[in-house]
mmCIF file with all atom_site columns, C-alpha atoms in Angstrom:
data_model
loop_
_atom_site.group_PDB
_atom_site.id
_atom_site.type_symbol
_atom_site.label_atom_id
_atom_site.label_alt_id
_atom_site.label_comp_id
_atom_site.label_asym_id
_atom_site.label_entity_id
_atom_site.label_seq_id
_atom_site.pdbx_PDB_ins_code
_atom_site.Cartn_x
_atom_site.Cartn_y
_atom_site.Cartn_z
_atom_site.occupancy
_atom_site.B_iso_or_equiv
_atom_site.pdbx_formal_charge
_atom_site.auth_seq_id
_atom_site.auth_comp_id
_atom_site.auth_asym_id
_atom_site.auth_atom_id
_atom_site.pdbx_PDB_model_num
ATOM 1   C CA . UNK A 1 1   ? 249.992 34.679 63.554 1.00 39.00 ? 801 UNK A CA 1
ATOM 2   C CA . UNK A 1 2   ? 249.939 32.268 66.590 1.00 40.00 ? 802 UNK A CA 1
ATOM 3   C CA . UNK A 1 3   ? 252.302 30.603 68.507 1.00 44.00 ? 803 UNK A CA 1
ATOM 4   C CA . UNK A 1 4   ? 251.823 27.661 66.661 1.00 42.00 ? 804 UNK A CA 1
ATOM 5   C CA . UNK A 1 5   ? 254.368 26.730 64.133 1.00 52.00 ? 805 UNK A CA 1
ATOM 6   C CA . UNK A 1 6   ? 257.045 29.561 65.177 1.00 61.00 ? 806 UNK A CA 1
ATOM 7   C CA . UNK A 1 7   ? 259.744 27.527 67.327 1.00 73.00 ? 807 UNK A CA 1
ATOM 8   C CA . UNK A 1 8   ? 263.235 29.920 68.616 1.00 81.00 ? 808 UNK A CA 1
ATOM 9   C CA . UNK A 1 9   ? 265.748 28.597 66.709 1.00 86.00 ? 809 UNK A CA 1
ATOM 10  C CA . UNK A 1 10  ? 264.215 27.553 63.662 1.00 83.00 ? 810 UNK A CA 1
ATOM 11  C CA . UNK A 1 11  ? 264.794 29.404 60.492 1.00 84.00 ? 811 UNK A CA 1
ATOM 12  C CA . UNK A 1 12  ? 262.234 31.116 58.610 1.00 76.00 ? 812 UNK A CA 1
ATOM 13  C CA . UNK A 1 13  ? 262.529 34.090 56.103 1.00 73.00 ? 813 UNK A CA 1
ATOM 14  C CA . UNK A 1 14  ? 260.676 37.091 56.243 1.00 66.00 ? 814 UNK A CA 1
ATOM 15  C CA . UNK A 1 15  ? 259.721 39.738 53.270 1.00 57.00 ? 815 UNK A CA 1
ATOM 16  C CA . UNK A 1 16  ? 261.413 42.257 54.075 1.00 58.00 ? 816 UNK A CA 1
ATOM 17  C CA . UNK A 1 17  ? 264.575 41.306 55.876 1.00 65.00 ? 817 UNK A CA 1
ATOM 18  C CA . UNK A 1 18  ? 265.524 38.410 53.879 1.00 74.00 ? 818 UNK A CA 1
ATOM 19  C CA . UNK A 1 19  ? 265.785 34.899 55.931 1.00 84.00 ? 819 UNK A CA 1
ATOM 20  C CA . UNK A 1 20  ? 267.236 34.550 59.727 1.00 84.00 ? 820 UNK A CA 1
ATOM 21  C CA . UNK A 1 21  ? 266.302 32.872 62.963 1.00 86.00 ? 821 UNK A CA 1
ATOM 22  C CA . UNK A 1 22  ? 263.536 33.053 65.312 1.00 82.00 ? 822 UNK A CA 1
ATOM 23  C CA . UNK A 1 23  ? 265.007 34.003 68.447 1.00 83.00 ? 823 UNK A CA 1
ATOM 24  C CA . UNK A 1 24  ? 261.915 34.611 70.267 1.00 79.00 ? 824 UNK A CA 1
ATOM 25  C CA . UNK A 1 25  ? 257.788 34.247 70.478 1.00 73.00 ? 825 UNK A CA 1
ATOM 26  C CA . UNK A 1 26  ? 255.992 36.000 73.080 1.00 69.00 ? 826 UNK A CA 1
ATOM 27  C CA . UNK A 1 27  ? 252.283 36.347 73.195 1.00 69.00 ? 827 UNK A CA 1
ATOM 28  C CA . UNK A 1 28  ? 251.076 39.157 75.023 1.00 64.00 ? 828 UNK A CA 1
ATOM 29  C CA . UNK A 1 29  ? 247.905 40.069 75.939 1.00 61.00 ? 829 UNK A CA 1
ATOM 30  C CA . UNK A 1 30  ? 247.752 44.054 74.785 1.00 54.00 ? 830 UNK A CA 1
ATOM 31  C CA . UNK A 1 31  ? 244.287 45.864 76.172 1.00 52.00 ? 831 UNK A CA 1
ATOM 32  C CA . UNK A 1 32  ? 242.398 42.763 76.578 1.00 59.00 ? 832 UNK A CA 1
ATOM 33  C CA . UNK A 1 33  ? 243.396 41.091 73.174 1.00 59.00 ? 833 UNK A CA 1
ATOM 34  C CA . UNK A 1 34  ? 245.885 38.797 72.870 1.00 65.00 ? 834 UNK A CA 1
ATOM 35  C CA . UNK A 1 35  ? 248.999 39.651 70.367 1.00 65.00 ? 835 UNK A CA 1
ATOM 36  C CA . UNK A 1 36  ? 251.593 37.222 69.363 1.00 66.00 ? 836 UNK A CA 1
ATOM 37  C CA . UNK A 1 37  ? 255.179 38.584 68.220 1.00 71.00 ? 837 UNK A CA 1
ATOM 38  C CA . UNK A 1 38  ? 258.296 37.301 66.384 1.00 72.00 ? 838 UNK A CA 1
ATOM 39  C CA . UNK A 1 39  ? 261.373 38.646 67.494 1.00 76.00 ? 839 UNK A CA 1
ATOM 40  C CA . UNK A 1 40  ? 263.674 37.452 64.309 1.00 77.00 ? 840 UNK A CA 1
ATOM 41  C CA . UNK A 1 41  ? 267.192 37.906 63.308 1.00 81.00 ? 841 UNK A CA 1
ATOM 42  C CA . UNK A 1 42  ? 268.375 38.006 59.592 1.00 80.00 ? 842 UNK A CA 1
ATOM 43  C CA . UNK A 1 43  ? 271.354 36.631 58.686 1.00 85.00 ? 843 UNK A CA 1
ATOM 44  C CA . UNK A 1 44  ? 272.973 39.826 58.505 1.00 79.00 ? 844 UNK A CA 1
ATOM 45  C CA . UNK A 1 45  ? 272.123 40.638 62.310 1.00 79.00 ? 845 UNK A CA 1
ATOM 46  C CA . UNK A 1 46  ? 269.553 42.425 61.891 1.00 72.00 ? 846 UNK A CA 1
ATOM 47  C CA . UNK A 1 47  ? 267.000 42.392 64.487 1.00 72.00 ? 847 UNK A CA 1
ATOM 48  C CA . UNK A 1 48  ? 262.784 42.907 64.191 1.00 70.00 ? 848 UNK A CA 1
ATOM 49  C CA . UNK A 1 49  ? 260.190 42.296 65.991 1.00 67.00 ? 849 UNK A CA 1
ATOM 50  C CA . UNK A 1 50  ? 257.592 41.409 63.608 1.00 68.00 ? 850 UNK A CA 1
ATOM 51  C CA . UNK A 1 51  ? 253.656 41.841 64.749 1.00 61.00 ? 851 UNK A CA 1
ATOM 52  C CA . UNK A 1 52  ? 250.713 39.816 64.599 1.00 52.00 ? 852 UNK A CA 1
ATOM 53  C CA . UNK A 1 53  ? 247.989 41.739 62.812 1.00 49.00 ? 853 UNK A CA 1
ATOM 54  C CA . UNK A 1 54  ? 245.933 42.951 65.655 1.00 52.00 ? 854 UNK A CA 1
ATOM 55  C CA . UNK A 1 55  ? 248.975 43.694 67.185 1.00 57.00 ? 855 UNK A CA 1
ATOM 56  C CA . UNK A 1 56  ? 250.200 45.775 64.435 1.00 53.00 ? 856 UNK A CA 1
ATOM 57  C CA . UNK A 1 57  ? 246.623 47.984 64.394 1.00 51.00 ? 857 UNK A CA 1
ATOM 58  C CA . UNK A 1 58  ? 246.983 48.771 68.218 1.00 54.00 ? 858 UNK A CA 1
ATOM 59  C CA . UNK A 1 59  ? 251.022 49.509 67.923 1.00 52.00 ? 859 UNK A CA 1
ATOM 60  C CA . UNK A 1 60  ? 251.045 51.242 64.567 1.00 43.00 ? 860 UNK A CA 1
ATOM 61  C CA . UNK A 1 61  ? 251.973 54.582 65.930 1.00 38.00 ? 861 UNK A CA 1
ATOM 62  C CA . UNK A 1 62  ? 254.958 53.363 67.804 1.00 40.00 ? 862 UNK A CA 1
ATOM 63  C CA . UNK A 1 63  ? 258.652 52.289 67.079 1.00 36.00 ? 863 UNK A CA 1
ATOM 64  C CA . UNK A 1 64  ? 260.091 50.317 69.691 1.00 36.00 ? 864 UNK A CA 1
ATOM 65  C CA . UNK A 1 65  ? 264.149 51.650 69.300 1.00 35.00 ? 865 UNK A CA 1
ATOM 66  C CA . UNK A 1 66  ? 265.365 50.544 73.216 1.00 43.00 ? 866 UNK A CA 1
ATOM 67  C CA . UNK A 1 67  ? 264.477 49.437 76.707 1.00 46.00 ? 867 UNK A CA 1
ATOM 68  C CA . UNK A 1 68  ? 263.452 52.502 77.586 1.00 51.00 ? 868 UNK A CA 1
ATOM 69  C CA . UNK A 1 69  ? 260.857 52.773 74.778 1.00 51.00 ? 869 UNK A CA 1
ATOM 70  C CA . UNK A 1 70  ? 259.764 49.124 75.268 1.00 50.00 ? 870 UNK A CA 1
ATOM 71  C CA . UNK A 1 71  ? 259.305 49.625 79.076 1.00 50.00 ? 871 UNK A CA 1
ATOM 72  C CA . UNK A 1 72  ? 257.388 52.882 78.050 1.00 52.00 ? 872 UNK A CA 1
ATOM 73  C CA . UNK A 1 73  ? 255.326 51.279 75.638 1.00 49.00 ? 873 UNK A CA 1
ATOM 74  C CA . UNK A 1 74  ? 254.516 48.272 77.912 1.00 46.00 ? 874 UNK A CA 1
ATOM 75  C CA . UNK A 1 75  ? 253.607 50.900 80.414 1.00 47.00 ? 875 UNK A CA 1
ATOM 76  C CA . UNK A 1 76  ? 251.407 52.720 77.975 1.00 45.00 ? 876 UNK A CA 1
ATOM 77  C CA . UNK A 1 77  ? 249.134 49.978 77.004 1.00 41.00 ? 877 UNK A CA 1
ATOM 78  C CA . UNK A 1 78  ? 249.286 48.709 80.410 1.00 37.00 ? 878 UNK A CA 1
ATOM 79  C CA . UNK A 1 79  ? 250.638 45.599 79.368 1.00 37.00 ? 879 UNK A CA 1
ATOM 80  C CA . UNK A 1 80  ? 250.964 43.331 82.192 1.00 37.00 ? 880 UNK A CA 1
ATOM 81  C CA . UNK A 1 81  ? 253.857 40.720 81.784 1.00 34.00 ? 881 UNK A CA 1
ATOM 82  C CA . UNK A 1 82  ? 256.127 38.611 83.862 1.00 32.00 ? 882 UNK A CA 1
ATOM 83  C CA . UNK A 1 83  ? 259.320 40.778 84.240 1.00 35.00 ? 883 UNK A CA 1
ATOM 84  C CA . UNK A 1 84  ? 261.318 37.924 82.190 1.00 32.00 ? 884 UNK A CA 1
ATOM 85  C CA . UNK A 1 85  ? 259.667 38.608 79.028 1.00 33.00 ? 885 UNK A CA 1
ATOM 86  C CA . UNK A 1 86  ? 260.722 41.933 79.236 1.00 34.00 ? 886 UNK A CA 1
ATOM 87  C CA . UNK A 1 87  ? 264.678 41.163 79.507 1.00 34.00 ? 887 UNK A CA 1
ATOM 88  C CA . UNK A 1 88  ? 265.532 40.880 75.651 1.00 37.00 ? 888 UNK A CA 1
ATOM 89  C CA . UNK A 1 89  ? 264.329 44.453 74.956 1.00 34.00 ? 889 UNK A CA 1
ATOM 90  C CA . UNK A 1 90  ? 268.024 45.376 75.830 1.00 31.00 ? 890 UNK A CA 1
ATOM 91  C CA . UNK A 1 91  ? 269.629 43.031 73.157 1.00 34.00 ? 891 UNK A CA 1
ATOM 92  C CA . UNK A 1 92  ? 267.741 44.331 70.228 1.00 35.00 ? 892 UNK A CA 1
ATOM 93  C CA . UNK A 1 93  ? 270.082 46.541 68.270 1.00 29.00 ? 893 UNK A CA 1
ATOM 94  C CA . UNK A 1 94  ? 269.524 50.609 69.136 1.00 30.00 ? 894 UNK A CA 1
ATOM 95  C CA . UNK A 1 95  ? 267.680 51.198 65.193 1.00 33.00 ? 895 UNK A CA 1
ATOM 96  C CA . UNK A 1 96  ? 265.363 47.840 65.554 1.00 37.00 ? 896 UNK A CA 1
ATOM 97  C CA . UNK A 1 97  ? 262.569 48.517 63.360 1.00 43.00 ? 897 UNK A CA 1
ATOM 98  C CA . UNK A 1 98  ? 258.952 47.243 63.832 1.00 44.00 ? 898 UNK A CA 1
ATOM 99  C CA . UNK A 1 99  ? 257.160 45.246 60.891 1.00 45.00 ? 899 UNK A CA 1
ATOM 100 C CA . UNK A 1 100 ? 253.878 44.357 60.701 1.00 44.00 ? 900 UNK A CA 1
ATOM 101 C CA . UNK A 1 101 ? 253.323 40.316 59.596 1.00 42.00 ? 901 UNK A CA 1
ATOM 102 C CA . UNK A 1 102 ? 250.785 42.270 57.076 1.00 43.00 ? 902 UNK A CA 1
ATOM 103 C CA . UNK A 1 103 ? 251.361 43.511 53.620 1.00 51.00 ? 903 UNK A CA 1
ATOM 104 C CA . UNK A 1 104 ? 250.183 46.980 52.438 1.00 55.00 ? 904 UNK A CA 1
ATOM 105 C CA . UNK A 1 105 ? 247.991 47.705 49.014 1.00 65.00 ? 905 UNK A CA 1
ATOM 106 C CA . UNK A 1 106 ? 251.456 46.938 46.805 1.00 67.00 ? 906 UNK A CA 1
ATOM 107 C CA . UNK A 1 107 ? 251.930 43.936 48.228 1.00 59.00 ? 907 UNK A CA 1
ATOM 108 C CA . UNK A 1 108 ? 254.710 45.027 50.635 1.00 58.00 ? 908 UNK A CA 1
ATOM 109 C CA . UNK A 1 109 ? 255.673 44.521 54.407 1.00 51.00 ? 909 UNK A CA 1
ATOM 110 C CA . UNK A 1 110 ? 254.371 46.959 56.107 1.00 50.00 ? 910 UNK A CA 1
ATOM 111 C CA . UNK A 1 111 ? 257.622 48.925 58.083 1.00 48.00 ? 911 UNK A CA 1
ATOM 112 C CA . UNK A 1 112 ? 256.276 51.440 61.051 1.00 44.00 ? 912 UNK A CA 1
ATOM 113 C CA . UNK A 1 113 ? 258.999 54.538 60.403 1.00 43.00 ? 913 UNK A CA 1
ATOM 114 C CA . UNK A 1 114 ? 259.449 57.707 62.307 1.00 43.00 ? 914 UNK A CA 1
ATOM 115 C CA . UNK A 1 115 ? 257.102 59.410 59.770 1.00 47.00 ? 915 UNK A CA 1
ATOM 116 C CA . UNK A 1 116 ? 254.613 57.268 60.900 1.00 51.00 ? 916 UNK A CA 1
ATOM 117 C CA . UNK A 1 117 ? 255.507 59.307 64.597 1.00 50.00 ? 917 UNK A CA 1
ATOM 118 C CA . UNK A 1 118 ? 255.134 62.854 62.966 1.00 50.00 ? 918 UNK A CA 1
ATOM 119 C CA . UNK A 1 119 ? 251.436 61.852 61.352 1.00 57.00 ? 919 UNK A CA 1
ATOM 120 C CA . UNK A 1 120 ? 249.978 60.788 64.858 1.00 57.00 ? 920 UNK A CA 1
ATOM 121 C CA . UNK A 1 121 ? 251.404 63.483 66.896 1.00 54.00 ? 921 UNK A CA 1
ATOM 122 C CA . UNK A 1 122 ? 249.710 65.762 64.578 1.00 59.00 ? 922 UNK A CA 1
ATOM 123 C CA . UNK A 1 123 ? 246.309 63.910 64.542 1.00 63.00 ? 923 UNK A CA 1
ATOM 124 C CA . UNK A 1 124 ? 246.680 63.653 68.236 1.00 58.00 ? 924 UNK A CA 1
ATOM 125 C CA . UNK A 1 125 ? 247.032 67.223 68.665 1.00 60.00 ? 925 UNK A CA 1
ATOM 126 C CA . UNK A 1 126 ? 243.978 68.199 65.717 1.00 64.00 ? 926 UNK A CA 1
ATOM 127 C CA . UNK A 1 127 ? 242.330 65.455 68.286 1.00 62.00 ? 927 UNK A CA 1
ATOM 128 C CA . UNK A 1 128 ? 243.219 67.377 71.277 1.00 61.00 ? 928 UNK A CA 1
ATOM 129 C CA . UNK A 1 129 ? 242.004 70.909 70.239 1.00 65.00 ? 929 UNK A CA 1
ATOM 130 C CA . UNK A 1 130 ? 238.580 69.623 68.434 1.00 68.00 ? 930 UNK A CA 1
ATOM 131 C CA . UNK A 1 131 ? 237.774 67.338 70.882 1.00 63.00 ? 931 UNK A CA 1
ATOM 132 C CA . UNK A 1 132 ? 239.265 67.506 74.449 1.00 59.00 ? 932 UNK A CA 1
ATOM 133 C CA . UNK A 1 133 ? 236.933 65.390 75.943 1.00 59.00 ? 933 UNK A CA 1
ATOM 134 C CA . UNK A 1 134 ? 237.856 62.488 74.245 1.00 55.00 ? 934 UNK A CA 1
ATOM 135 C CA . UNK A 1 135 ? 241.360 62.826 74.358 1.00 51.00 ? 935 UNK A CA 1
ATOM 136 C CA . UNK A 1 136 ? 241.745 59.731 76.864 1.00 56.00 ? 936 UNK A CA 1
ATOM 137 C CA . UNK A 1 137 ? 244.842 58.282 78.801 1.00 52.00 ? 937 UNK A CA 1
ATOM 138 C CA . UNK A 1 138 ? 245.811 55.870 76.072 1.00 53.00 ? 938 UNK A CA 1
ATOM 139 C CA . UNK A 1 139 ? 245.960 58.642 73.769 1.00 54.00 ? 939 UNK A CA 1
ATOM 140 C CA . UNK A 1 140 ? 248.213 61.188 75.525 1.00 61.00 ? 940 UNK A CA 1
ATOM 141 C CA . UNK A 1 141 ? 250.697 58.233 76.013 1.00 63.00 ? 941 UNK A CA 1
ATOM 142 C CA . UNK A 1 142 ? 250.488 57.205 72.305 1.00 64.00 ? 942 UNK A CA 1
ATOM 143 C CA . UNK A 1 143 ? 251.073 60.675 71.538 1.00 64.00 ? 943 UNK A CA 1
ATOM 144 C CA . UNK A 1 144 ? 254.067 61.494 74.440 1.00 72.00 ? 944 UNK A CA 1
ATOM 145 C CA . UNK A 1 145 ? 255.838 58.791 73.334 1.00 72.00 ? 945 UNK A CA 1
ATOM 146 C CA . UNK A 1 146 ? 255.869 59.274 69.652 1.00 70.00 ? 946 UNK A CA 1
ATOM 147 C CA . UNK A 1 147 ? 256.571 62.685 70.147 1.00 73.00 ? 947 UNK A CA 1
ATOM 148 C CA . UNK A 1 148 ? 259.589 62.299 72.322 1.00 78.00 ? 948 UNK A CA 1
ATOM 149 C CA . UNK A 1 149 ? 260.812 59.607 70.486 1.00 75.00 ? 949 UNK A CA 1
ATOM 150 C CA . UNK A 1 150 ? 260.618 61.892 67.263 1.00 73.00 ? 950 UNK A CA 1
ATOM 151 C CA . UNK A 1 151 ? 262.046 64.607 68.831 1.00 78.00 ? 951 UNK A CA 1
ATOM 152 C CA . UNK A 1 152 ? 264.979 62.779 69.809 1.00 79.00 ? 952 UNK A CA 1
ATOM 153 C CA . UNK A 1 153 ? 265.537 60.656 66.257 1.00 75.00 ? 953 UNK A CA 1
ATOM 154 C CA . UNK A 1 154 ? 265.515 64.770 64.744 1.00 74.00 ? 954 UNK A CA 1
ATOM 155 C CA . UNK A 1 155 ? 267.939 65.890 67.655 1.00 79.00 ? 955 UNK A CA 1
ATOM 156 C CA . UNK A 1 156 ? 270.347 63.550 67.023 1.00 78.00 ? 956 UNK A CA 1
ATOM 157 C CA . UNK A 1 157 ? 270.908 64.184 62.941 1.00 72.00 ? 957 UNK A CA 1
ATOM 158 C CA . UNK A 1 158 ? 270.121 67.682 63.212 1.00 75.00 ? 958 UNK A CA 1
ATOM 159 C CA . UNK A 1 159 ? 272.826 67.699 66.372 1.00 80.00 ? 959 UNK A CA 1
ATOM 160 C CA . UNK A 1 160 ? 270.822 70.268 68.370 1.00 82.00 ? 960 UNK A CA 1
ATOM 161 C CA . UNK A 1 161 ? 269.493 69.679 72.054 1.00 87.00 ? 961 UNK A CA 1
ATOM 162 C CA . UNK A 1 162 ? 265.999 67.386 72.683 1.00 84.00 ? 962 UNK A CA 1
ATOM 163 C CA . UNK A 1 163 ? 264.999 70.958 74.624 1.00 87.00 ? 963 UNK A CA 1
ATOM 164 C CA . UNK A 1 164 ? 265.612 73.404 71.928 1.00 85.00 ? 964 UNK A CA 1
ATOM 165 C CA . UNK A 1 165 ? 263.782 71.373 69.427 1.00 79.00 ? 965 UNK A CA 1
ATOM 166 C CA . UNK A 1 166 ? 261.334 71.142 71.428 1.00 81.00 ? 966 UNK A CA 1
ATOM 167 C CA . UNK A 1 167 ? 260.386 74.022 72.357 1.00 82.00 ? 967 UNK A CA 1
ATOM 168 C CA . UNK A 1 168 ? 260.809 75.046 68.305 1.00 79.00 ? 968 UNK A CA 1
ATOM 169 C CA . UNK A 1 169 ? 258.237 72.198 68.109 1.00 73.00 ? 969 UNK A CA 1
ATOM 170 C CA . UNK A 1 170 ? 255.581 73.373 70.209 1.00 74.00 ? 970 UNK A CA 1
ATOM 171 C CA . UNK A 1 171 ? 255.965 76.569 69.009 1.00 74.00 ? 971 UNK A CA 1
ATOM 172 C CA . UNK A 1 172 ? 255.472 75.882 65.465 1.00 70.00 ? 972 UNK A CA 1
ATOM 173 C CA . UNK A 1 173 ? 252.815 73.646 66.353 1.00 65.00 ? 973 UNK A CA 1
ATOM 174 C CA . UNK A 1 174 ? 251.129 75.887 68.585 1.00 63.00 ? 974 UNK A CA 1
ATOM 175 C CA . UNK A 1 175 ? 251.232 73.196 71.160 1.00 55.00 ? 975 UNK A CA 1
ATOM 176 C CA . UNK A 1 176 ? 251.699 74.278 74.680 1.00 50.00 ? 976 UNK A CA 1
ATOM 177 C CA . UNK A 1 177 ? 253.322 71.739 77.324 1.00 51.00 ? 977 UNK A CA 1
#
C-alpha cells in the first residue's frame, strides 16, 4: 500500500468493514521503514485505521483505542512526526480497531484484538526470564503497553480497579513490577 491511488474523500470499500470514505493517508516512517496508513470510515461510522503490510508486522502487538495509546505508541517506536499528523488520533471512536491491508491463511482481513495483547505479554515475559539480555527498549514498551492496555479493556467489563487486577496479574503470572 502506497500513497498512490488513496485520495481523502474518495470512497473505497474495505473487507472487513464494508465500503466508506478515506478520511486520511499518512505515511510514516516507523524504525527506519516507511509505513503508509488508511484511516477509513464505513458508512456506518465506523472508524479503522487500516495498515500497510510492513506496518502491520512491526504494530501487530498493539491496538491503538485513544490518544493516549496513539501518543504512547508513537513514543514507543520513536516515531518522529510533525505534531499535525498526530491531531486526528482524538476523533477516532474510543473501540477503533486496527486491520491489517493483509489477509490471513482463510482468506480474511486480518483484525489485531485484545487477545492478540494477552499472547505477547506472555511471550514477552517467557522472553524476559530466558533471556534478559535481549530483552531491549522496544520490547519492554511493546510489552507495557499491551499489558496496560489489557489490563484496562479486563477492568472495565469485569468492573474491578486497573490496580487490583493488576496486582492479581502479576501474581498469577509470577511477574514482579
Amino acid at each position: 500500500m502506497s500513497n498512490d491511488g488513496y485520495e481523502i474523500g474518495s470512497h473505497w470499500e474495505h473487507d472487513a468493514v464494508g465500503p466508506g470514505e478515506i478520511i486520511g493517508v499518512e505515511t510514516r516512517e516507523m524504525m527506519g521503514k516507511e509505513m503508509a496508513m488508511l484511516r477509513f470510515k464505513a458508512e456506518g461510522g465506523e472508524e479503522v485505521l487500516i495498515l500497510s503490510e510492513r506496518a502491520a508486522e512491526q504494530l501487530s502487538p498493539l491496538l491503538v483505542l485513544d490518544e493516549a495509546g496513539g501518543q504512547r505508541l508513537l513514543a514507543a517506536l520513536d516515531v518522529r512526526v510533525p505534531s499535525h499528523a498526530l491531531d486526528n488520533w482524538a476523533e477516532r471512536s474510543a473501540d477503533c480497531r486496527i486491520y491489517a491491508a493483509r489477509r490471513d491463511e482463510s482468506n480474511q482481513p486480518v483484525h489485531y484484538a485484545p487477545e492478540d495483547h494477552v499472547a505477547r505479554v506472555r511471550e514477552l515475559a517467557a522472553l524476559k526470564r530466558e533471556r534478559p539480555d535481549s530483552y531491549g527498549f522496544l520490547e519492554k514498551s511493546t510489552a507495557k503497553i499491551a499489558r496496560d492496555r489489557l489490563i484496562q479493556i479486563l477492568a472495565r467489563s469485569l468492573k474491578r480497579s486497573q490496580e487490583s487486577l493488576a496486582a492479581e496479574i502479576d501474581e498469577r503470572m509470577g511477574t514482579v513490577r
